[in-house]
Short mmCIF file of N, CA and C and ligand atoms in Angstrom, two decimals:
data_model
loop_
_atom_site.label_atom_id
_atom_site.label_comp_id
_atom_site.label_asym_id
_atom_site.label_seq_id
_atom_site.Cartn_x
_atom_site.Cartn_y
_atom_site.Cartn_z
N MET A 1 80.38 106.35 125.38
CA MET A 1 81.16 106.58 124.17
C MET A 1 82.37 107.44 124.50
N ALA A 2 83.50 107.08 123.92
CA ALA A 2 84.72 107.86 124.16
C ALA A 2 84.57 109.25 123.56
N ALA A 3 85.29 110.20 124.16
CA ALA A 3 85.18 111.59 123.72
C ALA A 3 85.68 111.74 122.28
N CYS A 4 86.77 111.09 121.99
CA CYS A 4 87.32 111.20 120.65
C CYS A 4 87.34 109.83 119.97
N GLN A 5 86.52 109.74 118.93
CA GLN A 5 86.39 108.47 118.22
C GLN A 5 87.36 108.37 117.04
N ILE A 6 87.87 109.52 116.64
CA ILE A 6 88.69 109.54 115.43
C ILE A 6 90.06 108.90 115.71
N MET A 7 90.42 107.97 114.87
CA MET A 7 91.71 107.28 115.04
C MET A 7 92.73 107.85 114.06
N LYS A 8 93.99 107.63 114.37
CA LYS A 8 95.07 108.03 113.47
C LYS A 8 95.05 107.12 112.25
N ILE A 9 95.12 107.69 111.07
CA ILE A 9 95.23 106.88 109.86
C ILE A 9 96.70 106.78 109.50
N TYR A 10 97.20 105.56 109.48
CA TYR A 10 98.60 105.32 109.15
C TYR A 10 98.82 105.52 107.66
N LYS A 11 99.96 106.12 107.34
CA LYS A 11 100.26 106.45 105.95
C LYS A 11 101.47 105.67 105.45
N PHE A 12 101.42 105.27 104.19
CA PHE A 12 102.58 104.67 103.54
C PHE A 12 103.77 105.58 103.72
N PRO A 13 104.95 105.11 104.09
CA PRO A 13 105.40 103.71 104.21
C PRO A 13 105.37 103.11 105.62
N GLU A 14 104.39 103.39 106.45
CA GLU A 14 104.31 102.78 107.80
C GLU A 14 104.22 101.25 107.66
N PRO A 15 105.04 100.51 108.42
CA PRO A 15 105.10 99.05 108.27
C PRO A 15 103.76 98.34 108.51
N VAL A 16 102.89 98.89 109.37
CA VAL A 16 101.63 98.20 109.69
C VAL A 16 100.77 98.00 108.44
N LEU A 17 100.97 98.85 107.45
CA LEU A 17 100.19 98.74 106.20
C LEU A 17 100.66 97.55 105.36
N ARG A 18 101.82 97.01 105.71
CA ARG A 18 102.39 95.89 104.96
C ARG A 18 102.19 94.55 105.66
N LYS A 19 101.49 94.57 106.79
CA LYS A 19 101.28 93.34 107.54
C LYS A 19 99.95 92.69 107.15
N VAL A 20 99.90 91.37 107.27
CA VAL A 20 98.66 90.64 106.99
C VAL A 20 97.83 90.61 108.28
N ALA A 21 96.60 91.11 108.21
CA ALA A 21 95.74 91.16 109.39
C ALA A 21 95.26 89.76 109.78
N GLU A 22 95.04 89.57 111.07
CA GLU A 22 94.63 88.27 111.62
C GLU A 22 93.11 88.11 111.57
N PRO A 23 92.65 86.89 111.30
CA PRO A 23 91.19 86.67 111.33
C PRO A 23 90.61 87.01 112.71
N VAL A 24 89.41 87.56 112.70
CA VAL A 24 88.70 87.88 113.94
C VAL A 24 88.08 86.59 114.48
N LYS A 25 88.32 86.29 115.76
CA LYS A 25 87.77 85.08 116.35
C LYS A 25 86.66 85.37 117.32
N GLU A 26 86.68 86.58 117.89
CA GLU A 26 85.69 86.92 118.90
C GLU A 26 85.03 88.25 118.57
N ILE A 27 83.70 88.23 118.53
CA ILE A 27 82.99 89.47 118.24
C ILE A 27 82.40 89.99 119.54
N GLY A 28 83.17 90.82 120.22
CA GLY A 28 82.74 91.35 121.51
C GLY A 28 82.72 92.86 121.53
N ALA A 29 82.64 93.42 122.73
CA ALA A 29 82.51 94.87 122.91
C ALA A 29 83.71 95.61 122.32
N GLU A 30 84.88 95.02 122.47
CA GLU A 30 86.09 95.67 121.97
C GLU A 30 86.03 95.84 120.45
N LEU A 31 85.54 94.79 119.79
CA LEU A 31 85.43 94.84 118.32
C LEU A 31 84.37 95.86 117.89
N GLN A 32 83.23 95.88 118.62
CA GLN A 32 82.17 96.85 118.30
C GLN A 32 82.71 98.27 118.40
N ASP A 33 83.52 98.48 119.42
CA ASP A 33 84.12 99.80 119.64
C ASP A 33 85.06 100.15 118.49
N LEU A 34 85.86 99.17 118.07
CA LEU A 34 86.78 99.39 116.95
C LEU A 34 85.99 99.74 115.68
N ILE A 35 84.92 98.99 115.42
CA ILE A 35 84.10 99.23 114.23
C ILE A 35 83.52 100.66 114.26
N ASP A 36 82.99 101.06 115.42
CA ASP A 36 82.42 102.41 115.54
C ASP A 36 83.48 103.48 115.27
N ARG A 37 84.65 103.28 115.86
CA ARG A 37 85.72 104.27 115.70
C ARG A 37 86.23 104.29 114.26
N MET A 38 86.28 103.10 113.64
CA MET A 38 86.69 103.06 112.22
C MET A 38 85.68 103.81 111.35
N GLY A 39 84.40 103.63 111.65
CA GLY A 39 83.36 104.34 110.90
C GLY A 39 83.52 105.84 111.03
N GLU A 40 83.66 106.31 112.28
CA GLU A 40 83.84 107.75 112.53
C GLU A 40 85.06 108.29 111.79
N THR A 41 86.13 107.51 111.84
CA THR A 41 87.39 107.93 111.22
C THR A 41 87.23 108.03 109.71
N MET A 42 86.53 107.04 109.13
CA MET A 42 86.30 107.03 107.68
C MET A 42 85.45 108.24 107.25
N TYR A 43 84.36 108.50 107.99
CA TYR A 43 83.49 109.63 107.63
C TYR A 43 84.22 110.96 107.78
N ALA A 44 85.06 111.05 108.81
CA ALA A 44 85.75 112.31 109.06
C ALA A 44 86.82 112.60 108.01
N ALA A 45 87.37 111.53 107.42
CA ALA A 45 88.54 111.71 106.52
C ALA A 45 88.31 112.70 105.37
N PRO A 46 87.29 112.63 104.51
CA PRO A 46 86.31 111.56 104.40
C PRO A 46 86.79 110.51 103.39
N GLY A 47 86.26 109.29 103.58
CA GLY A 47 86.58 108.21 102.66
C GLY A 47 85.37 107.32 102.45
N ILE A 48 85.46 106.40 101.49
CA ILE A 48 84.34 105.48 101.24
C ILE A 48 84.63 104.09 101.79
N GLY A 49 85.87 103.87 102.24
CA GLY A 49 86.22 102.57 102.80
C GLY A 49 87.43 102.71 103.70
N LEU A 50 87.52 101.82 104.69
CA LEU A 50 88.68 101.84 105.59
C LEU A 50 88.90 100.42 106.12
N ALA A 51 90.16 100.00 106.10
CA ALA A 51 90.51 98.68 106.63
C ALA A 51 91.26 98.86 107.95
N ALA A 52 91.16 97.86 108.83
CA ALA A 52 91.71 97.98 110.18
C ALA A 52 93.22 98.28 110.18
N ASN A 53 93.95 97.71 109.23
CA ASN A 53 95.40 97.99 109.14
C ASN A 53 95.66 99.50 109.12
N GLN A 54 94.77 100.23 108.46
CA GLN A 54 94.99 101.66 108.27
C GLN A 54 94.91 102.45 109.57
N VAL A 55 94.26 101.87 110.59
CA VAL A 55 94.23 102.53 111.90
C VAL A 55 95.09 101.75 112.90
N GLY A 56 95.99 100.93 112.36
CA GLY A 56 96.99 100.26 113.19
C GLY A 56 96.50 99.02 113.91
N GLU A 57 95.35 98.46 113.48
CA GLU A 57 94.80 97.25 114.12
C GLU A 57 94.89 96.10 113.13
N LEU A 58 95.63 95.06 113.50
CA LEU A 58 95.81 93.94 112.55
C LEU A 58 94.71 92.91 112.71
N LYS A 59 93.48 93.34 112.43
CA LYS A 59 92.31 92.46 112.48
C LYS A 59 91.61 92.54 111.13
N ARG A 60 91.03 91.40 110.72
CA ARG A 60 90.39 91.39 109.40
C ARG A 60 89.00 92.01 109.47
N VAL A 61 89.00 93.33 109.52
CA VAL A 61 87.76 94.11 109.59
C VAL A 61 87.86 95.26 108.59
N LEU A 62 86.79 95.47 107.85
CA LEU A 62 86.74 96.66 107.00
C LEU A 62 85.36 97.29 107.10
N VAL A 63 85.33 98.60 106.88
CA VAL A 63 84.07 99.33 106.85
C VAL A 63 83.99 100.08 105.53
N TYR A 64 82.78 100.30 105.08
CA TYR A 64 82.61 101.08 103.84
C TYR A 64 81.22 101.69 103.82
N ASP A 65 81.09 102.72 103.02
CA ASP A 65 79.78 103.36 102.83
C ASP A 65 79.82 104.11 101.51
N LEU A 66 79.07 103.61 100.55
CA LEU A 66 79.03 104.26 99.24
C LEU A 66 77.72 105.02 99.04
N THR A 67 77.00 105.25 100.14
CA THR A 67 75.77 106.02 100.06
C THR A 67 76.07 107.43 99.56
N PRO A 68 75.29 107.94 98.60
CA PRO A 68 75.54 109.32 98.14
C PRO A 68 75.49 110.31 99.31
N ARG A 69 76.32 111.36 99.22
CA ARG A 69 76.43 112.36 100.29
C ARG A 69 75.09 112.96 100.69
N THR A 70 74.16 113.06 99.71
CA THR A 70 72.89 113.70 99.97
C THR A 70 71.97 112.85 100.83
N GLU A 71 72.28 111.56 100.94
CA GLU A 71 71.45 110.68 101.79
C GLU A 71 72.14 110.46 103.13
N SER A 72 71.37 109.96 104.11
CA SER A 72 72.00 109.75 105.41
C SER A 72 72.93 108.54 105.35
N PRO A 73 74.06 108.61 106.07
CA PRO A 73 75.07 107.56 105.96
C PRO A 73 74.57 106.20 106.47
N SER A 74 75.09 105.16 105.87
CA SER A 74 74.73 103.81 106.28
C SER A 74 76.01 102.97 106.25
N LEU A 75 76.55 102.73 107.43
CA LEU A 75 77.84 102.04 107.53
C LEU A 75 77.70 100.55 107.30
N SER A 76 78.50 100.02 106.39
CA SER A 76 78.57 98.57 106.19
C SER A 76 79.88 98.05 106.77
N VAL A 77 79.81 96.84 107.33
CA VAL A 77 80.97 96.24 107.98
C VAL A 77 81.16 94.84 107.41
N LEU A 78 82.40 94.47 107.15
CA LEU A 78 82.70 93.09 106.79
C LEU A 78 83.82 92.59 107.68
N ILE A 79 83.55 91.46 108.34
CA ILE A 79 84.54 90.82 109.19
C ILE A 79 85.00 89.55 108.49
N ASN A 80 86.29 89.32 108.49
CA ASN A 80 86.90 88.17 107.81
C ASN A 80 86.41 88.01 106.36
N PRO A 81 86.45 89.09 105.59
CA PRO A 81 85.94 89.01 104.21
C PRO A 81 86.85 88.19 103.31
N GLU A 82 86.22 87.51 102.38
CA GLU A 82 86.96 86.67 101.45
C GLU A 82 86.31 86.79 100.08
N ILE A 83 87.11 87.02 99.07
CA ILE A 83 86.57 87.08 97.71
C ILE A 83 86.45 85.64 97.21
N VAL A 84 85.22 85.23 96.93
CA VAL A 84 85.01 83.83 96.53
C VAL A 84 84.78 83.69 95.03
N TYR A 85 84.61 84.85 94.37
CA TYR A 85 84.35 84.81 92.94
C TYR A 85 84.68 86.17 92.34
N GLY A 86 85.23 86.17 91.14
CA GLY A 86 85.51 87.43 90.47
C GLY A 86 85.60 87.23 88.98
N GLU A 87 85.07 88.19 88.22
CA GLU A 87 85.23 88.10 86.77
C GLU A 87 85.19 89.48 86.13
N GLY A 88 85.67 89.53 84.89
CA GLY A 88 85.68 90.78 84.14
C GLY A 88 86.79 91.71 84.60
N GLU A 89 86.84 92.88 83.99
CA GLU A 89 87.88 93.85 84.33
C GLU A 89 87.28 95.24 84.37
N ILE A 90 87.71 96.01 85.36
CA ILE A 90 87.29 97.41 85.47
C ILE A 90 88.52 98.23 85.85
N VAL A 91 88.69 99.37 85.19
CA VAL A 91 89.83 100.24 85.47
C VAL A 91 89.29 101.53 86.07
N TYR A 92 89.91 101.95 87.17
CA TYR A 92 89.42 103.13 87.88
C TYR A 92 90.60 103.89 88.48
N ASP A 93 90.48 105.20 88.54
CA ASP A 93 91.53 106.03 89.13
C ASP A 93 91.39 105.98 90.66
N GLU A 94 92.25 105.18 91.30
CA GLU A 94 92.12 104.95 92.74
C GLU A 94 93.02 105.87 93.56
N ALA A 95 92.56 106.12 94.75
CA ALA A 95 93.35 106.85 95.74
C ALA A 95 93.14 106.14 97.07
N CYS A 96 93.85 106.56 98.09
CA CYS A 96 93.78 105.86 99.38
C CYS A 96 94.12 106.83 100.49
N LEU A 97 93.39 106.72 101.61
CA LEU A 97 93.65 107.60 102.76
C LEU A 97 95.05 107.39 103.32
N SER A 98 95.66 106.23 103.00
CA SER A 98 96.99 105.91 103.52
C SER A 98 98.10 106.24 102.52
N VAL A 99 97.73 106.71 101.34
CA VAL A 99 98.74 107.04 100.33
C VAL A 99 98.55 108.51 99.98
N ILE A 100 99.39 109.36 100.53
CA ILE A 100 99.13 110.79 100.41
C ILE A 100 99.45 111.31 99.00
N ASP A 101 98.56 112.21 98.57
CA ASP A 101 98.80 113.01 97.36
C ASP A 101 99.10 112.17 96.11
N PHE A 102 98.33 111.12 95.90
CA PHE A 102 98.57 110.28 94.72
C PHE A 102 97.31 109.53 94.33
N SER A 103 97.11 109.39 93.02
CA SER A 103 96.07 108.51 92.52
C SER A 103 96.60 107.88 91.24
N ALA A 104 96.07 106.72 90.89
CA ALA A 104 96.52 106.05 89.67
C ALA A 104 95.46 105.06 89.23
N GLU A 105 95.46 104.81 87.94
CA GLU A 105 94.51 103.85 87.39
C GLU A 105 94.93 102.43 87.76
N VAL A 106 93.96 101.69 88.29
CA VAL A 106 94.21 100.31 88.71
C VAL A 106 93.16 99.42 88.05
N SER A 107 93.60 98.25 87.62
CA SER A 107 92.68 97.30 87.01
C SER A 107 92.25 96.27 88.07
N ARG A 108 90.94 96.08 88.19
CA ARG A 108 90.38 95.13 89.17
C ARG A 108 89.36 94.24 88.49
N LYS A 109 88.87 93.24 89.24
CA LYS A 109 87.75 92.44 88.76
C LYS A 109 86.50 93.33 88.74
N ALA A 110 85.71 93.17 87.70
CA ALA A 110 84.53 94.02 87.54
C ALA A 110 83.36 93.55 88.40
N GLN A 111 83.22 92.23 88.55
CA GLN A 111 82.16 91.67 89.39
C GLN A 111 82.79 90.71 90.39
N ILE A 112 82.41 90.86 91.63
CA ILE A 112 82.94 89.95 92.64
C ILE A 112 81.83 89.50 93.60
N LYS A 113 82.15 88.41 94.28
CA LYS A 113 81.29 87.95 95.36
C LYS A 113 82.19 87.82 96.59
N VAL A 114 81.77 88.43 97.68
CA VAL A 114 82.56 88.42 98.91
C VAL A 114 81.76 87.76 100.02
N ARG A 115 82.40 86.87 100.75
CA ARG A 115 81.76 86.27 101.91
C ARG A 115 82.47 86.74 103.17
N GLY A 116 81.70 86.95 104.20
CA GLY A 116 82.26 87.36 105.48
C GLY A 116 81.15 87.37 106.52
N CYS A 117 81.36 88.16 107.57
CA CYS A 117 80.33 88.29 108.61
C CYS A 117 80.02 89.76 108.80
N ASP A 118 78.80 90.04 109.25
CA ASP A 118 78.48 91.42 109.63
C ASP A 118 78.95 91.64 111.07
N ARG A 119 78.65 92.82 111.63
CA ARG A 119 79.21 93.16 112.94
C ARG A 119 78.63 92.32 114.08
N HIS A 120 77.57 91.57 113.79
CA HIS A 120 77.00 90.69 114.81
C HIS A 120 77.44 89.24 114.63
N GLY A 121 78.30 89.01 113.63
CA GLY A 121 78.81 87.67 113.40
C GLY A 121 77.95 86.84 112.47
N LYS A 122 76.94 87.48 111.91
CA LYS A 122 76.05 86.78 110.97
C LYS A 122 76.73 86.68 109.60
N PRO A 123 76.78 85.46 109.03
CA PRO A 123 77.42 85.33 107.72
C PRO A 123 76.68 86.16 106.66
N VAL A 124 77.45 86.86 105.85
CA VAL A 124 76.85 87.65 104.77
C VAL A 124 77.60 87.39 103.47
N GLU A 125 76.87 87.58 102.38
CA GLU A 125 77.48 87.45 101.07
C GLU A 125 77.15 88.74 100.31
N VAL A 126 78.17 89.38 99.79
CA VAL A 126 77.97 90.63 99.07
C VAL A 126 78.32 90.42 97.60
N GLU A 127 77.37 90.68 96.73
CA GLU A 127 77.65 90.65 95.30
C GLU A 127 77.87 92.09 94.87
N ALA A 128 79.02 92.35 94.28
CA ALA A 128 79.37 93.74 94.00
C ALA A 128 79.86 93.92 92.58
N GLU A 129 79.55 95.11 92.05
CA GLU A 129 80.11 95.52 90.76
C GLU A 129 80.38 97.02 90.84
N GLY A 130 81.05 97.54 89.81
CA GLY A 130 81.32 98.98 89.78
C GLY A 130 82.16 99.42 90.96
N LEU A 131 81.84 100.62 91.49
CA LEU A 131 82.65 101.21 92.56
C LEU A 131 82.69 100.34 93.82
N LEU A 132 81.59 99.65 94.12
CA LEU A 132 81.60 98.79 95.31
C LEU A 132 82.59 97.63 95.14
N ALA A 133 82.64 97.06 93.94
CA ALA A 133 83.59 95.97 93.68
C ALA A 133 85.03 96.47 93.83
N ILE A 134 85.28 97.68 93.32
CA ILE A 134 86.62 98.27 93.41
C ILE A 134 86.98 98.52 94.87
N CYS A 135 86.04 99.15 95.60
CA CYS A 135 86.26 99.48 97.01
C CYS A 135 86.56 98.23 97.84
N LEU A 136 85.77 97.18 97.66
CA LEU A 136 85.96 95.97 98.47
C LEU A 136 87.30 95.29 98.15
N GLN A 137 87.67 95.26 96.87
CA GLN A 137 88.97 94.67 96.51
C GLN A 137 90.11 95.50 97.10
N HIS A 138 89.96 96.83 97.07
CA HIS A 138 90.97 97.74 97.61
C HIS A 138 91.12 97.51 99.13
N GLU A 139 89.99 97.41 99.84
CA GLU A 139 90.04 97.25 101.30
C GLU A 139 90.54 95.85 101.70
N ILE A 140 90.14 94.84 100.96
CA ILE A 140 90.62 93.47 101.26
C ILE A 140 92.12 93.38 100.99
N ASP A 141 92.59 94.08 99.97
CA ASP A 141 94.04 94.18 99.74
C ASP A 141 94.74 94.69 101.00
N HIS A 142 94.18 95.75 101.61
CA HIS A 142 94.78 96.32 102.83
C HIS A 142 94.95 95.23 103.89
N LEU A 143 93.93 94.39 104.06
CA LEU A 143 93.98 93.35 105.09
C LEU A 143 95.09 92.33 104.80
N ASN A 144 95.50 92.29 103.52
CA ASN A 144 96.59 91.39 103.12
C ASN A 144 97.92 92.13 102.98
N GLY A 145 97.97 93.34 103.52
CA GLY A 145 99.21 94.12 103.50
C GLY A 145 99.54 94.71 102.14
N LYS A 146 98.51 94.82 101.31
CA LYS A 146 98.73 95.32 99.95
C LYS A 146 98.09 96.69 99.76
N LEU A 147 98.73 97.52 98.93
CA LEU A 147 98.22 98.86 98.64
C LEU A 147 97.96 98.99 97.14
N PHE A 148 97.13 99.97 96.76
CA PHE A 148 96.81 100.09 95.33
C PHE A 148 98.05 100.38 94.49
N ILE A 149 99.07 101.00 95.11
CA ILE A 149 100.29 101.29 94.36
C ILE A 149 101.06 100.02 94.00
N ASP A 150 100.70 98.89 94.59
CA ASP A 150 101.33 97.62 94.20
C ASP A 150 100.81 97.14 92.85
N HIS A 151 99.70 97.73 92.41
CA HIS A 151 99.09 97.31 91.14
C HIS A 151 99.56 98.15 89.95
N ILE A 152 100.36 99.19 90.21
CA ILE A 152 100.81 100.05 89.11
C ILE A 152 102.22 99.63 88.68
N SER A 153 102.72 100.21 87.60
CA SER A 153 104.05 99.82 87.10
C SER A 153 105.12 100.20 88.12
N SER A 154 106.23 99.45 88.09
CA SER A 154 107.29 99.71 89.07
C SER A 154 107.90 101.10 88.83
N LEU A 155 107.87 101.56 87.58
CA LEU A 155 108.41 102.89 87.28
C LEU A 155 107.55 103.97 87.95
N LYS A 156 106.22 103.85 87.76
CA LYS A 156 105.31 104.84 88.36
C LYS A 156 105.44 104.83 89.88
N ARG A 157 105.59 103.61 90.45
CA ARG A 157 105.71 103.48 91.90
C ARG A 157 107.00 104.14 92.39
N ALA A 158 108.09 103.92 91.65
CA ALA A 158 109.38 104.49 92.02
C ALA A 158 109.31 106.02 91.97
N LEU A 159 108.64 106.55 90.96
CA LEU A 159 108.52 108.01 90.84
C LEU A 159 107.72 108.57 92.01
N TYR A 160 106.65 107.86 92.38
CA TYR A 160 105.85 108.31 93.52
C TYR A 160 106.67 108.29 94.81
N LYS A 161 107.41 107.18 95.02
CA LYS A 161 108.22 107.06 96.24
C LYS A 161 109.23 108.19 96.34
N ARG A 162 109.83 108.54 95.19
CA ARG A 162 110.82 109.60 95.19
C ARG A 162 110.16 110.94 95.57
N ARG A 163 108.97 111.18 94.97
CA ARG A 163 108.25 112.41 95.26
C ARG A 163 107.81 112.45 96.73
N LEU A 164 107.35 111.29 97.23
CA LEU A 164 106.92 111.20 98.63
C LEU A 164 108.08 111.49 99.57
N ASN A 165 109.24 110.88 99.30
CA ASN A 165 110.41 111.10 100.14
C ASN A 165 110.76 112.58 100.21
N LYS A 166 110.66 113.24 99.05
CA LYS A 166 110.94 114.70 99.03
C LYS A 166 109.93 115.44 99.91
N MET A 167 108.64 115.05 99.77
CA MET A 167 107.59 115.70 100.57
C MET A 167 107.83 115.49 102.06
N LEU A 168 108.17 114.24 102.43
CA LEU A 168 108.39 113.92 103.84
C LEU A 168 109.61 114.67 104.37
N LYS A 169 110.62 114.75 103.55
CA LYS A 169 111.85 115.46 103.92
C LYS A 169 111.54 116.94 104.18
N LYS A 170 110.76 117.53 103.28
CA LYS A 170 110.35 118.92 103.43
C LYS A 170 109.61 119.13 104.74
N GLY A 171 108.69 118.18 105.02
CA GLY A 171 107.91 118.24 106.25
C GLY A 171 108.79 118.21 107.48
N GLU A 172 109.80 117.30 107.43
CA GLU A 172 110.74 117.19 108.56
C GLU A 172 111.53 118.49 108.73
N ASP A 173 112.00 119.02 107.60
CA ASP A 173 112.77 120.28 107.65
C ASP A 173 111.93 121.38 108.27
N ALA A 174 110.66 121.45 107.84
CA ALA A 174 109.76 122.47 108.36
C ALA A 174 109.59 122.31 109.87
N GLU A 175 109.53 121.02 110.31
CA GLU A 175 109.36 120.77 111.75
C GLU A 175 110.59 121.19 112.55
N THR A 176 111.78 120.86 112.00
CA THR A 176 112.99 121.20 112.76
C THR A 176 113.24 122.70 112.80
N MET A 177 112.71 123.41 111.81
CA MET A 177 112.88 124.86 111.78
C MET A 177 112.00 125.57 112.80
N GLN A 178 110.94 124.93 113.21
CA GLN A 178 110.00 125.58 114.12
C GLN A 178 110.59 125.81 115.50
NI1 LIG B 201 93.12 102.41 100.92
#
């Protein structure tokens, strides 16, 4: 095992977050390693879901774990996930490890069915509702180069971008002053 498993989480507006991830064709040691590192990175953040785009890998892989903190963690993996069914509506205040200092209410499908493969390449079908349905839609969006801020009004998004630019500018100024 590598000494440091934690990967860099790319933040909006990094271009890799806007790219469509490629389907996984081979499930080998390299992919297992990526999955392990994504899991470590997600737990360390901490987060409940992470898509490969967020760590700069354009592969259709996502990890998630909605196990309560009081129980031992149980990492779930979906490779080449596809939403095959969705109905109803659920609104939730979403945030993202790649979108700093922001959350907003997003409307999603309330019940979904997702097909994909587990980390061994075995086909799996996940029926999800509530927070799991939200999480999976959010992570699959990432694989398609989409962020939760794409689901909010253009005015709210513009205000966030302006605030973010100010924050980033401040950060740069602080760096140059050092
Ligand atoms: Ni996210």
